[in-house]
């Protein structure tokens, strides 16, 4: 069974955390696209260590789920204002 943690962060720190998670989603999404097409539209793109586009998509999806859970908890606490 997974263990849950309750973490308290200031608003700006939480924003930075979410920004970092969104960067991970973008990196894994671009990796999946590259593995499927063999093409990277972004010159600064660095492929994550992965050879399976389905695995890359799954990792991106997992990061999105984390973001959604955090955003849902923020909303339940009154939002960003």
PDB file of C-alpha atoms in Angstrom, residues 2-72:
ATOM      1  CA  UNK A   2       1.255   3.477  -0.861  1.00  0.00           C
ATOM      2  CA  UNK A   3       1.848   5.831   2.005  1.00  0.00           C
ATOM      3  CA  UNK A   4       0.432   9.368   1.740  1.00  0.00           C
ATOM      4  CA  UNK A   5       2.108  12.492   3.039  1.00  0.00           C
ATOM      5  CA  UNK A   6       0.689  15.847   3.965  1.00  0.00           C
ATOM      6  CA  UNK A   7       3.078  18.629   2.944  1.00  0.00           C
ATOM      7  CA  UNK A   8       2.697  22.336   3.597  1.00  0.00           C
ATOM      8  CA  UNK A   9       4.218  24.773   1.097  1.00  0.00           C
ATOM      9  CA  UNK A  10       3.978  28.502   0.606  1.00  0.00           C
ATOM     10  CA  UNK A  11       2.060  29.607  -2.490  1.00  0.00           C
ATOM     11  CA  UNK A  12       5.160  30.558  -4.491  1.00  0.00           C
ATOM     12  CA  UNK A  13       6.912  27.301  -3.653  1.00  0.00           C
ATOM     13  CA  UNK A  14       3.867  25.316  -4.739  1.00  0.00           C
ATOM     14  CA  UNK A  15       3.775  27.279  -7.977  1.00  0.00           C
ATOM     15  CA  UNK A  16       7.427  26.421  -8.583  1.00  0.00           C
ATOM     16  CA  UNK A  17       6.743  22.761  -7.865  1.00  0.00           C
ATOM     17  CA  UNK A  18       3.849  22.685 -10.339  1.00  0.00           C
ATOM     18  CA  UNK A  19       5.960  24.480 -12.935  1.00  0.00           C
ATOM     19  CA  UNK A  20       8.670  21.824 -12.546  1.00  0.00           C
ATOM     20  CA  UNK A  21       6.123  19.032 -12.928  1.00  0.00           C
ATOM     21  CA  UNK A  22       4.742  20.681 -16.079  1.00  0.00           C
ATOM     22  CA  UNK A  23       8.282  20.798 -17.475  1.00  0.00           C
ATOM     23  CA  UNK A  24       8.563  17.061 -16.851  1.00  0.00           C
ATOM     24  CA  UNK A  25       5.256  16.466 -18.673  1.00  0.00           C
ATOM     25  CA  UNK A  26       6.556  18.457 -21.635  1.00  0.00           C
ATOM     26  CA  UNK A  27       9.892  16.603 -21.670  1.00  0.00           C
ATOM     27  CA  UNK A  28       8.260  13.165 -21.613  1.00  0.00           C
ATOM     28  CA  UNK A  29       5.601  14.156 -24.151  1.00  0.00           C
ATOM     29  CA  UNK A  30       8.290  15.415 -26.538  1.00  0.00           C
ATOM     30  CA  UNK A  31      10.292  12.242 -25.929  1.00  0.00           C
ATOM     31  CA  UNK A  32       7.277  10.112 -26.870  1.00  0.00           C
ATOM     32  CA  UNK A  33       6.722  12.184 -30.015  1.00  0.00           C
ATOM     33  CA  UNK A  34      10.380  11.874 -30.972  1.00  0.00           C
ATOM     34  CA  UNK A  35      10.365   8.122 -30.448  1.00  0.00           C
ATOM     35  CA  UNK A  36       7.321   7.795 -32.703  1.00  0.00           C
ATOM     36  CA  UNK A  37       8.314  10.233 -35.462  1.00  0.00           C
ATOM     37  CA  UNK A  38      12.101  10.415 -35.198  1.00  0.00           C
ATOM     38  CA  UNK A  39      11.746  14.192 -35.396  1.00  0.00           C
ATOM     39  CA  UNK A  40      12.137  16.898 -32.743  1.00  0.00           C
ATOM     40  CA  UNK A  41      10.510  20.226 -33.605  1.00  0.00           C
ATOM     41  CA  UNK A  42      12.378  21.986 -30.784  1.00  0.00           C
ATOM     42  CA  UNK A  43      16.121  22.524 -31.338  1.00  0.00           C
ATOM     43  CA  UNK A  44      16.734  22.606 -27.582  1.00  0.00           C
ATOM     44  CA  UNK A  45      14.992  19.257 -27.051  1.00  0.00           C
ATOM     45  CA  UNK A  46      16.891  16.611 -25.087  1.00  0.00           C
ATOM     46  CA  UNK A  47      15.366  13.151 -25.230  1.00  0.00           C
ATOM     47  CA  UNK A  48      14.730  11.469 -21.885  1.00  0.00           C
ATOM     48  CA  UNK A  49      16.341   8.076 -21.300  1.00  0.00           C
ATOM     49  CA  UNK A  50      13.701   5.885 -22.855  1.00  0.00           C
ATOM     50  CA  UNK A  51      13.318   3.709 -25.939  1.00  0.00           C
ATOM     51  CA  UNK A  52       9.592   3.005 -25.728  1.00  0.00           C
ATOM     52  CA  UNK A  53       7.105   5.717 -26.747  1.00  0.00           C
ATOM     53  CA  UNK A  54       4.353   4.037 -24.716  1.00  0.00           C
ATOM     54  CA  UNK A  55       6.496   4.176 -21.595  1.00  0.00           C
ATOM     55  CA  UNK A  56       7.252   7.855 -22.239  1.00  0.00           C
ATOM     56  CA  UNK A  57       3.529   8.590 -22.690  1.00  0.00           C
ATOM     57  CA  UNK A  58       2.771   6.714 -19.477  1.00  0.00           C
ATOM     58  CA  UNK A  59       5.326   8.734 -17.532  1.00  0.00           C
ATOM     59  CA  UNK A  60       3.920  12.000 -18.926  1.00  0.00           C
ATOM     60  CA  UNK A  61       0.426  10.856 -17.962  1.00  0.00           C
ATOM     61  CA  UNK A  62       1.604  10.066 -14.433  1.00  0.00           C
ATOM     62  CA  UNK A  63       3.056  13.570 -14.014  1.00  0.00           C
ATOM     63  CA  UNK A  64      -0.255  15.021 -15.279  1.00  0.00           C
ATOM     64  CA  UNK A  65      -2.124  12.993 -12.658  1.00  0.00           C
ATOM     65  CA  UNK A  66       0.119  14.371  -9.921  1.00  0.00           C
ATOM     66  CA  UNK A  67      -0.522  17.919 -11.160  1.00  0.00           C
ATOM     67  CA  UNK A  68      -4.288  17.294 -11.185  1.00  0.00           C
ATOM     68  CA  UNK A  69      -4.255  15.942  -7.634  1.00  0.00           C
ATOM     69  CA  UNK A  70      -2.318  18.958  -6.386  1.00  0.00           C
ATOM     70  CA  UNK A  71      -4.551  21.423  -8.248  1.00  0.00           C
ATOM     71  CA  UNK A  72      -7.670  19.706  -6.896  1.00  0.00           C
TER      72      UNK A  72
END
